[in-house]
mmCIF file of C-alpha atoms in Angstrom:
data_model
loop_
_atom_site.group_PDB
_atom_site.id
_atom_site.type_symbol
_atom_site.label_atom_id
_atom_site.label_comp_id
_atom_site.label_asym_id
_atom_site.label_seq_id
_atom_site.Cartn_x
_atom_site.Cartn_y
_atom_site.Cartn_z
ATOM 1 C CA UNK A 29 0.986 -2.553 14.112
ATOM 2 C CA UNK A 30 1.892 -4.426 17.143
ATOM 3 C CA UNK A 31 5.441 -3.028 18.106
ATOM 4 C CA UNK A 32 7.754 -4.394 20.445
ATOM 5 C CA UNK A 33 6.678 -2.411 23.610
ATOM 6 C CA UNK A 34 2.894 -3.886 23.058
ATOM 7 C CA UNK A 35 4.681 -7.638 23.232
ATOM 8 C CA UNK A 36 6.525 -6.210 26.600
ATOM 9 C CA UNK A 37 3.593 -5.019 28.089
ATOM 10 C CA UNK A 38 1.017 -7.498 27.070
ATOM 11 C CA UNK A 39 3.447 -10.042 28.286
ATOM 12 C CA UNK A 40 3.705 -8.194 31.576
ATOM 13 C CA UNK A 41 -0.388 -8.425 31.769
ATOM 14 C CA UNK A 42 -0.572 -11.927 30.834
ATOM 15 C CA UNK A 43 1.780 -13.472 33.479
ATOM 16 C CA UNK A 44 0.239 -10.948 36.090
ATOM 17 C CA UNK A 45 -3.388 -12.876 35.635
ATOM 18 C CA UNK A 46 -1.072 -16.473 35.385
ATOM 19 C CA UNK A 47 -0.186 -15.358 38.694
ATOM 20 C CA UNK A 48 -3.398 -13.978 40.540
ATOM 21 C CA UNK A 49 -5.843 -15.714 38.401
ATOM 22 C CA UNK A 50 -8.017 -12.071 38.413
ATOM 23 C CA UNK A 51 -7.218 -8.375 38.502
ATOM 24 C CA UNK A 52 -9.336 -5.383 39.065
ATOM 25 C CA UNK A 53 -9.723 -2.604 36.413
ATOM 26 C CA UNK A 54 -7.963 0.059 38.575
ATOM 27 C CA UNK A 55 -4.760 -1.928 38.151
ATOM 28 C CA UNK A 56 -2.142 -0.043 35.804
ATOM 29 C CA UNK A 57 -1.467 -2.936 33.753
ATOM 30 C CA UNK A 58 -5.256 -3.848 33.142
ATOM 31 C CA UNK A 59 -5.610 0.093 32.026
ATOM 32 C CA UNK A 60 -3.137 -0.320 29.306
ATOM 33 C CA UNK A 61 -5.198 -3.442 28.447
ATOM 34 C CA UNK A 62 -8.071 -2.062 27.953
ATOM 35 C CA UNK A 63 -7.114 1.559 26.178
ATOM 36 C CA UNK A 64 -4.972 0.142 23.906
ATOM 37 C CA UNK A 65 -6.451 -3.120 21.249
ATOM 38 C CA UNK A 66 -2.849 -3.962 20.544
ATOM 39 C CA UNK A 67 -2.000 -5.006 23.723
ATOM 40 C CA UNK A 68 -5.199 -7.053 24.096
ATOM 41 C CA UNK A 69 -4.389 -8.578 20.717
ATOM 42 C CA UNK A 70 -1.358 -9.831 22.674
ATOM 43 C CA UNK A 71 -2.460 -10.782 25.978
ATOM 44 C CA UNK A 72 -5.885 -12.906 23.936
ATOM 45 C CA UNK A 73 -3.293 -14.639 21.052
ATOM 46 C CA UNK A 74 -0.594 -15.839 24.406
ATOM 47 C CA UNK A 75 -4.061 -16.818 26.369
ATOM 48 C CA UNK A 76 -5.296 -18.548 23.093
ATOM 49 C CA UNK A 77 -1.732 -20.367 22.663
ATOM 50 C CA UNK A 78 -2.228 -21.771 26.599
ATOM 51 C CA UNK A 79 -5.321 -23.309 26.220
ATOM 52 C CA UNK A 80 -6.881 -20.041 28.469
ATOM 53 C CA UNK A 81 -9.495 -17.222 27.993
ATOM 54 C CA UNK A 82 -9.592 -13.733 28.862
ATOM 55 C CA UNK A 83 -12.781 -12.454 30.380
ATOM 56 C CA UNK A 84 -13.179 -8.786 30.331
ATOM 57 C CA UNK A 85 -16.092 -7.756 33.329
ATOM 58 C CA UNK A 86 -17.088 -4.855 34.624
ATOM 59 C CA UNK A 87 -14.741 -4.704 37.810
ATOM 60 C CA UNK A 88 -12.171 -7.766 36.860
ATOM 61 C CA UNK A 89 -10.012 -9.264 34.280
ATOM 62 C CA UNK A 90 -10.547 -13.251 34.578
ATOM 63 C CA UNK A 91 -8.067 -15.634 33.131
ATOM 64 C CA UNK A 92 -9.799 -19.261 32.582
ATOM 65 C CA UNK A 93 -8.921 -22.111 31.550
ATOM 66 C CA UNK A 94 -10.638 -23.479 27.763
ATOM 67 C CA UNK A 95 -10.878 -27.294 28.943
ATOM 68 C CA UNK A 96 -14.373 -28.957 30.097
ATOM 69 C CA UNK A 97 -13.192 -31.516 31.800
ATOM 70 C CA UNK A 98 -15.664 -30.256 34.683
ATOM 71 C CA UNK A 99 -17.487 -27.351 35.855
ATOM 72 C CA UNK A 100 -14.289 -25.366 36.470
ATOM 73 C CA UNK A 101 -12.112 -26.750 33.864
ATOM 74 C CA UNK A 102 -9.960 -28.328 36.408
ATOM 75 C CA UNK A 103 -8.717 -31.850 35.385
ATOM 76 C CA UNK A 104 -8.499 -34.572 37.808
ATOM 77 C CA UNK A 105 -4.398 -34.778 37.372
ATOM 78 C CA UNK A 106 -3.999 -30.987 38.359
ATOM 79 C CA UNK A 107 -6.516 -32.396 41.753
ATOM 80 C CA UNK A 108 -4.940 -34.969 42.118
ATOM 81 C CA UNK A 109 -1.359 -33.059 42.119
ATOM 82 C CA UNK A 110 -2.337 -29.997 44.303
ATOM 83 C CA UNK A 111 -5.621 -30.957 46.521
ATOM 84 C CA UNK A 112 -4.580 -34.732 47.421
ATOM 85 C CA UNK A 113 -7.630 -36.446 45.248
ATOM 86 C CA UNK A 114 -6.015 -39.135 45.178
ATOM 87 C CA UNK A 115 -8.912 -41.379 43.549
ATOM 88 C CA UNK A 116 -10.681 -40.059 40.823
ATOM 89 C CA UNK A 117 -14.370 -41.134 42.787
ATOM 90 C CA UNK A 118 -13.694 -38.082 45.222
ATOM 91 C CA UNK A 119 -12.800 -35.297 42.298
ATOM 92 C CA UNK A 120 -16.142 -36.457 41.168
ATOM 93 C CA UNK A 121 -17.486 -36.050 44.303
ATOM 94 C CA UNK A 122 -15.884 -32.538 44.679
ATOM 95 C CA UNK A 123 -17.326 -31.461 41.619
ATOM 96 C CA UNK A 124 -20.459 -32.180 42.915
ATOM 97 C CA UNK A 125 -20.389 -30.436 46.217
ATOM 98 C CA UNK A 126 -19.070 -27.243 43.967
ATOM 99 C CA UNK A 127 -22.227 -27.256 41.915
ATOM 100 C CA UNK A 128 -24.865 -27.694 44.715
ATOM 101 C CA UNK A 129 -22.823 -24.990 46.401
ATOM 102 C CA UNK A 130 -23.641 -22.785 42.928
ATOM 103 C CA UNK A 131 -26.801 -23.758 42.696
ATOM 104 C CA UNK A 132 -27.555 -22.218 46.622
ATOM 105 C CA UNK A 133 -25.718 -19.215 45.518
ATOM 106 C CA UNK A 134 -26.820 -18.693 41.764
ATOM 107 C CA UNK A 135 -29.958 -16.855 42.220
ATOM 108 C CA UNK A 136 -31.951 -13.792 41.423
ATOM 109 C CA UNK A 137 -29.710 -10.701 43.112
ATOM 110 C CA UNK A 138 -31.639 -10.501 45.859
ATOM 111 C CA UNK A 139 -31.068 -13.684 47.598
ATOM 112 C CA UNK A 140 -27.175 -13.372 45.910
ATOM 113 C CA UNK A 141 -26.736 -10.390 48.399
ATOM 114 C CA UNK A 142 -28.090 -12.328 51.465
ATOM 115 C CA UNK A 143 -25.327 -14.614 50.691
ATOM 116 C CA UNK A 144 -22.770 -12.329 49.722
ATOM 117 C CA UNK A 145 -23.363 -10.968 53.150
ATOM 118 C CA UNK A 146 -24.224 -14.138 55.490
ATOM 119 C CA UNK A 147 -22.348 -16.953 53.084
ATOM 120 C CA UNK A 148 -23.344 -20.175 52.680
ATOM 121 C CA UNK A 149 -22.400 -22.583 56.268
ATOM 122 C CA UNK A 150 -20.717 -25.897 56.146
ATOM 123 C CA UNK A 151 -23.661 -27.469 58.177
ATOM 124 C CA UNK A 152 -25.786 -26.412 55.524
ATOM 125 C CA UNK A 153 -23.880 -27.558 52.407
ATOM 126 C CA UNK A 154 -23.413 -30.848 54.420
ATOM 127 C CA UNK A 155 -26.973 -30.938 54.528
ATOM 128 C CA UNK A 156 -27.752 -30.589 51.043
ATOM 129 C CA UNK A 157 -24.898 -32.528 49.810
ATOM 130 C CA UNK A 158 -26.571 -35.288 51.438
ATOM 131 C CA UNK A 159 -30.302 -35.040 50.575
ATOM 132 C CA UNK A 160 -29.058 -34.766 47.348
ATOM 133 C CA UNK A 161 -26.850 -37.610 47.136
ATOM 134 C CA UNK A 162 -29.753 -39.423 48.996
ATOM 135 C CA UNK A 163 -32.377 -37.999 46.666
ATOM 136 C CA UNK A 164 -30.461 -39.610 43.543
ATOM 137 C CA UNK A 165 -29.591 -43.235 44.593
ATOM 138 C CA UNK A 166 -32.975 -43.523 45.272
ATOM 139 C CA UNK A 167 -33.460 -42.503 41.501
ATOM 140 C CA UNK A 168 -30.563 -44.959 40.209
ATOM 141 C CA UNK A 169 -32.400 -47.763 41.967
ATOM 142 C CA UNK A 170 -35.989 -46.560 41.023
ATOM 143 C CA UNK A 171 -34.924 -45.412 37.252
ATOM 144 C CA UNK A 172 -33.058 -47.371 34.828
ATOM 145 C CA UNK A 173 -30.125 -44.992 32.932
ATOM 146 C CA UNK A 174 -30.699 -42.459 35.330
ATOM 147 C CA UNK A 175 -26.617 -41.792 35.943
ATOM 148 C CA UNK A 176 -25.571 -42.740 32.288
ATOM 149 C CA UNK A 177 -28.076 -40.327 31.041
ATOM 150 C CA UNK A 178 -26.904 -37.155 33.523
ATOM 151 C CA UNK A 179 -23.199 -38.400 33.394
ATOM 152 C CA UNK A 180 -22.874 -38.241 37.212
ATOM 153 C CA UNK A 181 -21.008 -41.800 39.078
ATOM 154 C CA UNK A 182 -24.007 -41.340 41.336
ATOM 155 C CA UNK A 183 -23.133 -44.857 42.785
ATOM 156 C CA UNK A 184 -19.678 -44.540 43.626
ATOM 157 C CA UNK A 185 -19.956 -40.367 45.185
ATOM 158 C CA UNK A 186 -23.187 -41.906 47.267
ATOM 159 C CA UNK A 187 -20.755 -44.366 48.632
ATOM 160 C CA UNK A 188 -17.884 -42.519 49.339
ATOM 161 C CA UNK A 189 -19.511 -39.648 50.889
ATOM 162 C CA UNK A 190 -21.623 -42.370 53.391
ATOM 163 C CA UNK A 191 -19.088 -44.673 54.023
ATOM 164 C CA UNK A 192 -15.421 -42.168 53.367
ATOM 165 C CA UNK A 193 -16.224 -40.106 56.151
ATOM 166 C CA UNK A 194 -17.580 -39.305 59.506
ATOM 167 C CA UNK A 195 -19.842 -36.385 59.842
ATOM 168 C CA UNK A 196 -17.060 -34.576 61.889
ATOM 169 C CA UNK A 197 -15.012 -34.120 64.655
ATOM 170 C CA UNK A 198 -14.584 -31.266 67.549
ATOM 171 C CA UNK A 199 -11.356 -30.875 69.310
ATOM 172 C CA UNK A 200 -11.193 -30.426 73.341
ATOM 173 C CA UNK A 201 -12.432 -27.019 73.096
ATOM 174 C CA UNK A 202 -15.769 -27.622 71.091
ATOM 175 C CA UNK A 203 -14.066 -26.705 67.541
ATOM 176 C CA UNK A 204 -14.081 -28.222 64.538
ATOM 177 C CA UNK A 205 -11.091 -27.980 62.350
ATOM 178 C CA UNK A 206 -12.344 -28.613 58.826
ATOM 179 C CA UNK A 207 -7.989 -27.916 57.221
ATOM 180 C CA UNK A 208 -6.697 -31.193 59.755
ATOM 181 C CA UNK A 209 -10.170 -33.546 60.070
ATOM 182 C CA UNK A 210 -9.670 -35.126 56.134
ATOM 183 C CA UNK A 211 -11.680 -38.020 56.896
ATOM 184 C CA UNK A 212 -15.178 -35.313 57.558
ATOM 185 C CA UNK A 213 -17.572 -34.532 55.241
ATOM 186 C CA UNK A 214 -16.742 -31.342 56.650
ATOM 187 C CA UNK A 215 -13.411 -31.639 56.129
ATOM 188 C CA UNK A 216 -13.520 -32.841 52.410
ATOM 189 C CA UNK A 217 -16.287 -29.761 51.347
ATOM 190 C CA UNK A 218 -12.847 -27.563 52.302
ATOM 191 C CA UNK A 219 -10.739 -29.686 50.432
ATOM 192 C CA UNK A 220 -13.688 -29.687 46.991
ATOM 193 C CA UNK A 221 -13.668 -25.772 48.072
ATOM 194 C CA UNK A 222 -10.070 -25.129 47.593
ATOM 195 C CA UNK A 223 -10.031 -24.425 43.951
ATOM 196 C CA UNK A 224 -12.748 -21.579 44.217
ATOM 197 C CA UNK A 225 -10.328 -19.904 47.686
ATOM 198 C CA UNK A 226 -7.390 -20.576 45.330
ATOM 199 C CA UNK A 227 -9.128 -18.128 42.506
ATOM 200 C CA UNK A 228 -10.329 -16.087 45.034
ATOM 201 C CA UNK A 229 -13.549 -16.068 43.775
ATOM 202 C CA UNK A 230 -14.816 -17.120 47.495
ATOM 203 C CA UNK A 231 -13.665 -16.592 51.105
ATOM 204 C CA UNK A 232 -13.484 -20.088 52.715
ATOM 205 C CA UNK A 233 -14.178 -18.710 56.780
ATOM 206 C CA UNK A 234 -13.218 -22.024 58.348
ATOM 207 C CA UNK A 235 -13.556 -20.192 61.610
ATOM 208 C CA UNK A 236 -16.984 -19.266 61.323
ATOM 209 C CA UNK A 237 -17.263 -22.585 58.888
ATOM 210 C CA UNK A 238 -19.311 -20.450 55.960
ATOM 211 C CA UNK A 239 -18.559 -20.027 52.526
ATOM 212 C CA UNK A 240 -18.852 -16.773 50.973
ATOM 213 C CA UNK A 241 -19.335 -15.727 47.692
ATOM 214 C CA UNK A 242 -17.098 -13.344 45.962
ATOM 215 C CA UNK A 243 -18.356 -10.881 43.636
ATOM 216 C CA UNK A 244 -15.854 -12.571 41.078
ATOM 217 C CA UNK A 245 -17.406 -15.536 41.524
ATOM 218 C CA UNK A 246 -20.775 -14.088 40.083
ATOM 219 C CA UNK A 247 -18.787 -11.844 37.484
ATOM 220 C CA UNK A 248 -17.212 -15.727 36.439
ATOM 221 C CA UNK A 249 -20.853 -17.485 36.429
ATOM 222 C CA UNK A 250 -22.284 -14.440 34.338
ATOM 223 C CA UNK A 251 -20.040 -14.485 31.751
ATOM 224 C CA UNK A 252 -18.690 -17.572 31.259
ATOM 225 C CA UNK A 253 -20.837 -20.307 32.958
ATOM 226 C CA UNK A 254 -24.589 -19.419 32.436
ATOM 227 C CA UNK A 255 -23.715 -19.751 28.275
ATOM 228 C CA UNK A 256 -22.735 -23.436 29.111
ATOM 229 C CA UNK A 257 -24.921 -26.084 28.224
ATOM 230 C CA UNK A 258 -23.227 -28.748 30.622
ATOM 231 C CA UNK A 259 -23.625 -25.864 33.877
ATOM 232 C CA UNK A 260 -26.889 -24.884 32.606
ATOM 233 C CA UNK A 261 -27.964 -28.666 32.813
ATOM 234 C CA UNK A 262 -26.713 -29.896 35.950
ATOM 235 C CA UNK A 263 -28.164 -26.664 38.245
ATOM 236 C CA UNK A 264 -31.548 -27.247 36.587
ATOM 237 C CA UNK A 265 -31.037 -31.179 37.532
ATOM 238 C CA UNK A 266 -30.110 -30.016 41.782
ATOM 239 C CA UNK A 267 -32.801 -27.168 41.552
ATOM 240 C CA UNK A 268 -35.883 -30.159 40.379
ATOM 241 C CA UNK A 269 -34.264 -32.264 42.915
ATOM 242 C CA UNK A 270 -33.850 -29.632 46.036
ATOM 243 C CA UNK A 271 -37.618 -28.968 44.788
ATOM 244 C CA UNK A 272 -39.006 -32.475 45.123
ATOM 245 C CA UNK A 273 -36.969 -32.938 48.252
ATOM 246 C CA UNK A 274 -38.728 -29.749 49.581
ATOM 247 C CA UNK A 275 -42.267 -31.025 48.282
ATOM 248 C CA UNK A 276 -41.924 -34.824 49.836
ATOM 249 C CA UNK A 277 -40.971 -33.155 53.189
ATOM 250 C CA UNK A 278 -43.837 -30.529 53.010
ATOM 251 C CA UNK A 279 -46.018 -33.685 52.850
ATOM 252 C CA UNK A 280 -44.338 -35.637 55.548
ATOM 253 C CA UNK A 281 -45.223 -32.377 58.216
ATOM 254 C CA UNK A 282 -49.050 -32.257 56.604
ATOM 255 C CA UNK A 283 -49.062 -36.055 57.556
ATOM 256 C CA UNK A 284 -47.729 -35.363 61.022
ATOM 257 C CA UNK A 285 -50.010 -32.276 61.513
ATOM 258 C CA UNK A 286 -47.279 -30.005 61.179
#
């Protein structure tokens, strides 16, 4: 029988992860969670009442949102509202640039150290970002149905990213500040980042300029995102085309004598 202490405290849990988005084990109020099934029975019915979803890992308590409106159930008004997207070609575009960023991280555990440890660098995503942008307009204008059948504006993101912005911009010292430069393709990967440093499932080093993954990010791909068709669809989609990007320019150095 749920009493009026388990509403207190399950209440107290639930607007805790509203707050911080994720919360380790260790925490008090995640023990009483966990060793008691009448305050989870509160905390899942006030997560199932706000659209949300509690994800129970092996380190972290996730709250998530139940929408699909992309990979990271973040619609474009809430973008639009907080990150300045203010047309909806670049929150298409950001959702892009989040999934090629997955799809360098999401591998076997081996390679997810190396990045846990090194991160992912803006110069890099830049660089994939763009052979992959390149990779499919060639596609749309080879293939007919090609964007209609993946559900990607491939059109209006390849324009955008080659005509929206410069490649980027270093200050009198040498640096580049990726927060002030908007008008980059550096500086909009920190702006498509934001949501992921928001959840703190990544640390955005705009010093160093890398992106590294968080071990929440994995525990939120594991558990959540790998049982999704859409996520499951669009990383095989980047991996073929990373692959036949890597195969055409393995032929180009043969050619050359390479």
């Amino acid at each position: 029988m749920i009493t009026h202490e388990h509403l207190q405290k399950g209440s107290e849990v639930f607007f805790s992860l509203l707050e911080n988005k994720i919360l380790p084990l260790t925490d008090a109020r995640v023990y009483s969670y966990m060793e008691e099934p009448e305050i989870r029975e509160v905390v899942k019915a006030m997560a199932q009442g706000a659209g949300l979803r509690i994800l129970d890992t092996r380190e972290n308590l996730h709250i998530v949102s139940q929408a699909r409106d992309s990979i990271f159930a973040t619609s474009y008004t809430h973008m639009k509202s907080k990150y300045k997207l203010d047309r909806k070609k670049y929150f298409y575009l950001a959702n892009i640039i989040i999934c090629i960023y997955l799809a360098e991280i999401d591998k076997e555990n081996d390679i997810r150290v190396r990045w846990e440890e090194e991160g992912v660098t803006y110069y890099k995503l830049e660089e994939q970002v763009t052979k992959v942008l390149d990779s499919w307009k060639t596609r749309l204008d080879e293939e007919d149905g090609f964007a209609e059948e993946w559900g990607i504006a491939v059109e209006e993101i390849y324009d955008i990213w080659n005509n929206d912005f410069s490649m980027y911009k270093e200050s009198k010292t040498g640096d580049v500040d990726v927060q002030r430069n908007k008008n980059t393709r550096l500086g909009f990967i920190y702006e498509a980042m934001r949501p992921l440093a928001d959840q703190k499932l990544i640390i955005n080093n705009v010093n160093e300029l890398k992106i590294i993954p968080k071990i929440e990010l994995y525990e939120r791909l594991n558990y959540l995102y790998h049982q999704r068709d859409r996520y499951k669809e669009i990383m095989d989609l980047i991996q073929r085309t990373e692959e036949g990007i890597a195969d055409a320019e393995n032929n180009r150095n043969q050619d050359n004598g390479l």
